[in-house]
Amino acid sequence: MLMSGQRRRRKASSSSRTATLAIQRRKWPPGLGSFTNSCVSDGTAPSGAHTEPWTFVVVKDRVVKHKVREIIEEEEKINYMKRMGRRWVTDVKKLRTNWVKEYLDTAPVLILIFKQVHGFAANGRRKVHYYNEISVSIACGMLLSALQNAGLVTVTTTPLNCGPRLRVLLGRPTNEKLLVLLPVGYPSQEAMVPNLRRKALDQIMVTV
Amino acid sequence: MLMSGQRRRRKASSSSRTATLAIQRRKWPPGLGSFTNSCVSDGTAPSGAHTEPWTFVVVKDRVVKHKVREIIEEEEKINYMKRMGRRWVTDVKKLRTNWVKEYLDTAPVLILIFKQVHGFAANGRRKVHYYNEISVSIACGMLLSALQNAGLVTVTTTPLNCGPRLRVLLGRPTNEKLLVLLPVGYPSQEAMVPNLRRKALDQIMVTV
């Protein structure tokens, strides 16, 4: 799971509240389709050897969204209870997350971004997708900027151990692996965000 | 090496010209320092368990820039001549790149982005940086958007096999690995860009 800076920009919450993602269920930009299309297709994200190794699956259907939630909650419960060690559970504790992911139903749109670990050449042979994870993550960062500029909010999540089942649910081929899932919408009026501190500038930037 | 979409937005070149990166040597935004700082420090990039596993090294010094160039040209020449297979050489041929990287001297600023493969806790023990490569790549994508919005250009490069020597040159610790190098500046009047086609929307986006 990745913490969303998008959330941080908004007013910090009382730390006594669980920091769940609060997205309005109904309100949504009228031009959703064209906005998402333009983010993706007019986007000029770079990729290794210009292979464009990504698939953006935009889930709007309520039933499919709920199936996504069911898969993620089942797998995440196992992550928290059994699969991940005490260290991981401790490291994410301050983020007040758990395996209940109500926002997967609430958010009007889920964008599941798959990396294509290889492609196919015209003759059917495997085509190498150089740096596919880096390329798709960069494209994800550019999409996050575009969403923020449009006044939308999201939380950048990496559903742990859920990739294979979600890939099958969405009918994606075996050369695609789920990289991140972005629930997208307008912020709820009651949205609460954790007041996380960030590193000081001299800890992250050096000038030579 | 990653192809920069930033370049693609500008007018396509005659394909008879080598697509070298043409950045103006002198012209540079007066507020360079504050711009870069604000991209990095006000940036709200998400990261795995909020670990912020990145270091941005901004190289402005001409002598250091030239040393960066020398290291990259030496290593890239070996990549092209010996280290990489024929398939790689063929795959990047259409991009008309080679091991001569004049832009590393010309660009007024080089931003070298390092991922911290682990951190250190207060007690000196290793701290796990979950999803550090994905996190740093997302931050890189957000920086690319910010550079583009500021009217600057860059090319997203991943100097192959150059990481260890560049890390030593810049005095970065062993827990940091070079992820990407961005030469940044205003476009030259004579800039030429390859006219690469991009995949159609229905090849990269699916709506459910």
Coordinates of C-alpha atoms in Angstrom, one line a residue:
Chain A
M1 CA 0.0 0.0 0.0
L2 CA 1.2 3.5 -0.9
M3 CA 0.2 6.6 0.9
S4 CA -1.4 9.2 -1.3
G5 CA 0.1 12.6 -1.1
Q6 CA -3.0 13.8 -2.8
R7 CA -4.8 13.2 0.4
R8 CA -2.2 15.0 2.5
R9 CA -2.8 18.3 0.8
R10 CA -6.1 18.6 2.5
K11 CA -6.7 19.5 6.1
A12 CA -5.3 17.1 8.5
S13 CA -7.6 15.0 10.6
S14 CA -7.8 14.4 14.3
S15 CA -5.6 11.4 14.7
S16 CA -8.3 9.7 16.7
R17 CA -10.2 8.9 13.5
T18 CA -9.3 6.0 11.3
A19 CA -8.0 7.4 8.1
T20 CA -10.3 5.8 5.6
L21 CA -10.5 7.2 2.1
A22 CA -13.7 9.2 1.7
I23 CA -14.7 9.7 -1.8
Q24 CA -18.1 11.0 -2.9
R25 CA -20.2 8.3 -4.4
R26 CA -22.2 10.2 -7.0
K27 CA -20.5 13.4 -7.9
W28 CA -18.3 13.0 -10.9
P29 CA -17.0 15.2 -13.6
P30 CA -19.4 15.2 -16.6
G31 CA -16.6 14.5 -19.0
L32 CA -15.2 11.5 -17.2
G33 CA -14.8 9.4 -20.3
S34 CA -13.0 12.0 -22.2
F35 CA -10.9 13.1 -19.2
T36 CA -9.6 9.6 -18.6
N37 CA -9.1 9.0 -22.3
S38 CA -7.1 12.2 -22.7
C39 CA -4.9 11.4 -19.6
V40 CA -4.1 8.0 -21.1
S41 CA -3.9 8.6 -24.8
D42 CA -2.7 12.2 -25.0
G43 CA -0.4 11.5 -22.2
T44 CA 3.2 11.6 -23.3
A45 CA 4.7 9.2 -20.8
P46 CA 8.1 7.9 -21.7
S47 CA 8.7 4.1 -21.8
G48 CA 11.7 1.8 -22.3
A49 CA 12.5 1.7 -26.0
H50 CA 9.1 3.2 -26.6
T51 CA 7.3 0.0 -25.9
E52 CA 4.3 1.6 -24.0
P53 CA 4.0 -1.5 -21.7
W54 CA 0.7 -0.6 -20.0
T55 CA -3.0 -1.3 -19.8
F56 CA -5.4 1.0 -17.9
V57 CA -8.5 -0.8 -16.9
V58 CA -11.2 1.7 -15.9
V59 CA -13.9 0.0 -13.8
K60 CA -17.2 1.9 -13.5
D61 CA -19.6 -1.0 -13.3
R62 CA -20.9 -1.4 -9.7
V63 CA -21.0 -5.1 -9.7
V64 CA -17.5 -5.5 -11.0
K65 CA -16.3 -2.8 -8.5
H66 CA -17.8 -4.9 -5.7
K67 CA -16.1 -8.1 -7.0
V68 CA -12.8 -6.2 -6.9
R69 CA -13.5 -5.2 -3.3
E70 CA -14.4 -8.8 -2.3
I71 CA -11.1 -10.1 -3.8
I72 CA -9.0 -7.4 -2.2
E73 CA -10.6 -7.7 1.3
E74 CA -10.2 -11.5 1.3
E75 CA -6.5 -11.3 0.3
E76 CA -5.7 -8.3 2.5
K77 CA -7.3 -10.0 5.5
I78 CA -4.8 -12.9 5.0
N79 CA -2.0 -10.4 4.6
Y80 CA -2.8 -8.7 7.9
M81 CA -3.6 -11.9 9.8
K82 CA -1.1 -14.4 8.5
R83 CA 0.9 -13.7 5.4
M84 CA 2.9 -10.6 6.4
G85 CA 5.2 -10.5 9.3
R86 CA 5.0 -8.5 12.5
R87 CA 7.4 -5.9 11.0
W88 CA 5.0 -5.1 8.1
V89 CA 2.0 -4.9 10.3
T90 CA 3.9 -2.5 12.6
D91 CA 5.2 -0.4 9.7
V92 CA 1.7 0.2 8.3
K93 CA 0.0 0.6 11.7
K94 CA 0.7 4.4 11.8
L95 CA -1.3 4.7 8.5
R96 CA -4.4 3.2 10.2
T97 CA -5.2 1.0 7.3
N98 CA -6.8 -2.4 7.6
W99 CA -8.4 -4.9 5.2
V100 CA -11.8 -3.2 5.0
K101 CA -11.8 -1.2 1.8
E102 CA -15.2 0.5 1.6
Y103 CA -13.9 3.0 -0.8
L104 CA -13.7 0.3 -3.5
D105 CA -17.5 0.4 -3.6
T106 CA -17.9 4.2 -3.0
A107 CA -15.4 5.6 -5.5
P108 CA -17.2 6.1 -8.9
V109 CA -14.2 4.8 -10.8
L110 CA -11.4 2.4 -10.1
I111 CA -8.4 2.6 -12.4
L112 CA -6.3 -0.7 -12.4
I113 CA -3.0 -0.2 -14.0
F114 CA -1.3 -3.3 -15.4
K115 CA 2.3 -3.6 -16.5
Q116 CA 2.9 -5.8 -19.5
V117 CA 6.0 -7.7 -18.5
H118 CA 6.5 -8.6 -22.1
G119 CA 4.7 -7.9 -25.4
F120 CA 4.3 -9.8 -28.6
A121 CA 6.0 -9.1 -31.9
A122 CA 4.1 -9.3 -35.2
N123 CA 5.4 -12.9 -35.6
G124 CA 3.9 -13.8 -32.2
R125 CA 7.3 -14.0 -30.5
R126 CA 7.9 -12.4 -27.1
K127 CA 8.9 -8.8 -27.3
V128 CA 11.1 -7.5 -24.5
H129 CA 9.6 -4.7 -22.5
Y130 CA 12.6 -2.9 -21.1
Y131 CA 12.2 -1.3 -17.7
N132 CA 8.4 -2.1 -17.8
E133 CA 7.8 -1.5 -14.1
I134 CA 9.7 1.8 -14.1
S135 CA 7.9 3.0 -17.3
V136 CA 4.4 2.1 -16.0
S137 CA 5.1 3.7 -12.6
I138 CA 6.2 6.9 -14.3
A139 CA 3.0 6.9 -16.3
C140 CA 1.1 6.4 -13.1
G141 CA 2.8 9.5 -11.6
M142 CA 1.9 11.6 -14.6
L143 CA -1.7 10.3 -14.2
L144 CA -1.7 11.2 -10.5
S145 CA -0.6 14.8 -11.4
A146 CA -3.4 15.0 -14.0
L147 CA -6.0 13.8 -11.6
Q148 CA -4.9 16.3 -9.0
N149 CA -4.9 19.1 -11.5
A150 CA -8.5 18.2 -12.3
G151 CA -9.5 18.5 -8.7
L152 CA -10.0 14.8 -8.2
V153 CA -8.5 12.7 -5.4
T154 CA -7.2 9.2 -5.2
V155 CA -5.1 7.0 -3.0
T156 CA -2.3 5.0 -4.6
T157 CA -2.7 1.4 -3.6
T158 CA -0.8 -1.8 -4.5
P159 CA -3.2 -4.6 -3.6
L160 CA -0.8 -7.1 -2.1
N161 CA -1.2 -10.7 -3.4
C162 CA -4.4 -9.7 -5.2
G163 CA -2.9 -9.4 -8.7
P164 CA -3.6 -12.8 -10.2
R165 CA -7.3 -12.9 -9.1
L166 CA -8.0 -9.4 -10.3
R167 CA -6.3 -10.1 -13.6
V168 CA -8.6 -13.1 -14.1
L169 CA -11.7 -11.1 -13.0
L170 CA -10.9 -8.4 -15.6
G171 CA -10.0 -10.8 -18.3
R172 CA -6.4 -9.6 -18.8
P173 CA -3.8 -11.8 -20.4
T174 CA -1.0 -13.6 -18.5
N175 CA 1.7 -11.2 -19.7
E176 CA 0.0 -8.4 -17.6
K177 CA 0.6 -8.0 -13.9
L178 CA -1.3 -5.6 -11.7
L179 CA 0.9 -2.7 -10.6
V180 CA -1.4 -0.2 -8.8
L181 CA -5.1 0.4 -8.2
L182 CA -6.4 4.0 -8.1
P183 CA -9.9 4.7 -6.7
V184 CA -10.8 8.0 -8.2
G185 CA -13.5 10.6 -7.4
Y186 CA -14.2 14.0 -5.8
P187 CA -13.4 14.2 -2.1
S188 CA -16.1 13.8 0.4
Q189 CA -17.0 16.7 2.6
E190 CA -16.2 14.6 5.6
A191 CA -12.8 13.4 4.3
M192 CA -10.2 13.0 7.0
V193 CA -6.5 12.6 6.1
P194 CA -3.5 11.6 8.3
N195 CA -1.2 14.4 9.2
L196 CA 2.0 12.7 8.1
R197 CA 5.3 14.7 8.3
R198 CA 7.5 14.6 5.3
K199 CA 11.3 14.6 5.2
A200 CA 13.1 17.9 5.1
L201 CA 14.4 19.2 1.8
D202 CA 18.0 18.6 2.7
Q203 CA 17.3 15.0 3.3
I204 CA 15.9 14.4 -0.2
M205 CA 17.7 16.9 -2.4
V206 CA 21.4 17.6 -2.9
T207 CA 22.8 20.3 -5.2
V208 CA 26.2 19.9 -6.8
Chain B
M1 CA 17.0 4.2 -22.0
L2 CA 13.5 5.6 -21.9
M3 CA 12.0 7.8 -24.7
S4 CA 10.7 11.1 -23.5
G5 CA 7.2 12.0 -24.4
Q6 CA 8.1 15.5 -23.5
R7 CA 10.1 15.6 -26.7
R8 CA 7.3 14.1 -28.7
R9 CA 4.9 17.0 -28.1
R10 CA 7.1 19.2 -30.2
K11 CA 7.1 19.3 -33.9
A12 CA 8.4 16.0 -35.4
S13 CA 11.6 16.1 -37.2
S14 CA 12.8 14.9 -40.6
S15 CA 13.7 11.3 -39.9
S16 CA 17.0 11.8 -41.7
R17 CA 18.4 13.6 -38.7
T18 CA 19.8 11.9 -35.7
A19 CA 17.4 12.5 -32.8
T20 CA 19.8 14.0 -30.4
L21 CA 18.5 15.9 -27.5
A22 CA 18.9 19.6 -28.1
I23 CA 18.8 21.7 -25.0
Q24 CA 19.8 25.3 -24.8
R25 CA 23.0 25.7 -22.9
R26 CA 22.5 29.1 -21.3
K27 CA 18.9 30.0 -21.1
W28 CA 17.4 28.9 -17.8
P29 CA 14.6 29.9 -15.6
P30 CA 15.7 32.6 -13.1
G31 CA 14.1 30.8 -10.3
L32 CA 15.8 27.4 -10.9
G33 CA 16.6 26.7 -7.3
S34 CA 13.2 27.4 -6.0
F35 CA 11.5 25.6 -8.9
T36 CA 13.4 22.4 -8.3
N37 CA 13.0 22.7 -4.6
S38 CA 9.3 23.1 -4.8
C39 CA 8.9 20.2 -7.2
V40 CA 10.7 18.0 -4.8
S41 CA 9.7 19.3 -1.4
D42 CA 6.2 20.5 -2.0
G43 CA 5.6 17.5 -4.2
T44 CA 3.1 15.1 -2.7
A45 CA 4.3 11.9 -4.2
P46 CA 3.1 8.8 -2.5
S47 CA 5.5 6.1 -1.3
G48 CA 5.3 2.7 0.2
A49 CA 4.4 3.0 3.9
H50 CA 5.3 6.7 3.5
T51 CA 9.0 6.0 3.5
E52 CA 9.9 8.6 0.8
P53 CA 12.8 6.4 -0.5
W54 CA 14.4 9.0 -2.9
T55 CA 17.3 11.3 -3.3
F56 CA 17.3 14.0 -6.0
V57 CA 20.9 15.1 -6.9
V58 CA 20.8 18.3 -8.9
V59 CA 24.0 18.7 -10.8
K60 CA 24.8 22.3 -12.0
D61 CA 28.6 22.3 -11.8
R62 CA 30.1 22.1 -15.3
V63 CA 33.1 20.0 -14.2
V64 CA 30.8 17.4 -12.5
K65 CA 28.4 17.4 -15.4
H66 CA 31.4 16.6 -17.7
K67 CA 32.5 13.8 -15.4
V68 CA 29.0 12.4 -15.5
R69 CA 29.2 12.4 -19.3
E70 CA 32.6 10.7 -19.4
I71 CA 31.3 7.9 -17.2
I72 CA 28.1 7.4 -19.2
E73 CA 29.8 7.5 -22.6
E74 CA 32.4 4.9 -21.5
E75 CA 29.9 2.5 -20.1
E76 CA 27.3 3.1 -22.9
K77 CA 30.0 2.4 -25.5
I78 CA 30.6 -1.0 -23.9
N79 CA 26.8 -1.6 -23.8
Y80 CA 26.5 -0.9 -27.5
M81 CA 29.7 -2.7 -28.6
K82 CA 29.9 -5.7 -26.3
R83 CA 27.6 -6.0 -23.3
M84 CA 24.1 -5.9 -24.7
G85 CA 22.9 -8.5 -27.3
R86 CA 22.0 -7.9 -30.9
R87 CA 18.3 -7.8 -29.9
W88 CA 18.8 -4.8 -27.6
V89 CA 20.9 -3.0 -30.2
T90 CA 18.2 -3.7 -32.8
D91 CA 15.3 -2.6 -30.5
V92 CA 16.9 0.8 -29.8
K93 CA 18.1 1.4 -33.3
K94 CA 14.9 3.1 -34.4
L95 CA 15.4 5.7 -31.7
R96 CA 18.7 6.6 -33.3
T97 CA 20.5 6.8 -30.0
N98 CA 24.2 6.0 -29.5
W99 CA 26.8 6.3 -26.8
V100 CA 27.6 9.9 -27.5
K101 CA 25.7 12.0 -25.0
E102 CA 26.6 15.7 -25.8
Y103 CA 23.4 16.8 -24.0
L104 CA 25.0 15.9 -20.7
D105 CA 27.4 18.9 -21.1
T106 CA 24.8 21.1 -22.8
A107 CA 21.9 20.8 -20.4
P108 CA 22.2 23.4 -17.7
V109 CA 21.0 20.9 -15.1
L110 CA 21.2 17.2 -14.7
I111 CA 18.8 15.6 -12.1
L112 CA 20.0 12.2 -11.0
I113 CA 17.2 10.4 -9.1
F114 CA 18.4 7.7 -6.7
K115 CA 16.1 5.1 -5.1
Q116 CA 17.0 4.1 -1.5
V117 CA 16.7 0.4 -1.6
H118 CA 16.5 0.5 2.2
G119 CA 16.7 3.1 4.9
F120 CA 18.0 3.3 8.4
A121 CA 15.9 3.3 11.6
A122 CA 16.9 5.6 14.6
N123 CA 18.7 2.6 16.1
G124 CA 20.8 2.2 13.0
R125 CA 19.0 -1.0 11.8
R126 CA 17.9 -1.4 8.2
K127 CA 14.5 0.0 7.5
V128 CA 12.5 -1.7 4.8
H129 CA 11.5 0.6 1.9
Y130 CA 8.4 -1.2 0.5
Y131 CA 8.0 -0.8 -3.2
N132 CA 10.9 1.6 -3.4
E133 CA 11.3 1.4 -7.2
I134 CA 7.6 1.9 -7.9
S135 CA 7.5 4.9 -5.4
V136 CA 10.5 6.6 -6.9
S137 CA 9.3 6.1 -10.5
I138 CA 5.9 7.6 -9.6
A139 CA 7.7 10.6 -8.1
C140 CA 9.7 10.9 -11.3
G141 CA 6.5 10.9 -13.3
M142 CA 5.1 13.7 -11.2
L143 CA 8.4 15.7 -11.6
L144 CA 8.2 15.2 -15.4
S145 CA 4.7 16.7 -15.4
A146 CA 5.9 19.6 -13.4
L147 CA 8.9 20.2 -15.7
Q148 CA 6.6 20.1 -18.7
N149 CA 4.1 22.5 -17.1
A150 CA 7.0 24.9 -16.5
G151 CA 7.9 24.8 -20.2
L152 CA 11.0 22.9 -19.7
V153 CA 12.1 19.8 -21.6
T154 CA 13.9 16.6 -20.7
V155 CA 14.6 13.1 -21.8
T156 CA 14.1 10.3 -19.4
T157 CA 17.2 8.2 -19.4
T158 CA 18.3 5.1 -17.5
P159 CA 22.1 5.1 -17.8
L160 CA 22.7 1.4 -18.2
N161 CA 25.5 -0.1 -16.0
C162 CA 26.6 3.4 -15.0
G163 CA 24.9 3.5 -11.6
P164 CA 27.8 2.4 -9.3
R165 CA 30.3 4.8 -10.8
L166 CA 27.9 7.8 -10.8
R167 CA 26.9 6.9 -7.2
V168 CA 30.6 7.1 -6.2
L169 CA 31.2 10.3 -8.2
L170 CA 28.3 12.0 -6.4
G171 CA 29.2 10.7 -3.0
R172 CA 26.0 8.8 -2.4
P173 CA 25.8 5.9 0.1
T174 CA 25.6 2.3 -0.9
N175 CA 21.9 2.0 -0.1
E176 CA 21.1 4.3 -3.0
K177 CA 20.9 3.1 -6.6
L178 CA 20.6 5.3 -9.6
L179 CA 17.1 5.0 -11.2
V180 CA 16.9 7.7 -13.8
L181 CA 18.8 10.7 -15.1
L182 CA 17.0 13.8 -16.4
P183 CA 18.9 16.4 -18.3
V184 CA 16.7 19.5 -18.0
G185 CA 16.6 22.9 -19.8
Y186 CA 14.6 24.9 -22.3
P187 CA 14.4 23.4 -25.8
S188 CA 16.9 24.6 -28.4
Q189 CA 15.5 26.4 -31.5
E190 CA 17.0 23.6 -33.6
A191 CA 15.6 20.8 -31.5
M192 CA 14.5 17.8 -33.6
V193 CA 12.4 15.0 -32.3
P194 CA 11.6 11.5 -33.6
N195 CA 8.1 11.1 -34.9
L196 CA 7.2 8.0 -33.0
R197 CA 3.7 6.6 -33.3
R198 CA 1.9 5.7 -30.1
K199 CA -0.5 2.8 -29.6
A200 CA -4.2 3.4 -30.2
L201 CA -6.4 4.1 -27.2
D202 CA -8.2 0.8 -27.4
Q203 CA -4.8 -1.0 -27.1
I204 CA -4.0 0.7 -23.8
M205 CA -7.3 1.4 -22.1
V206 CA -10.3 -0.8 -21.4
T207 CA -13.5 0.3 -19.7
V208 CA -15.6 -2.1 -17.7

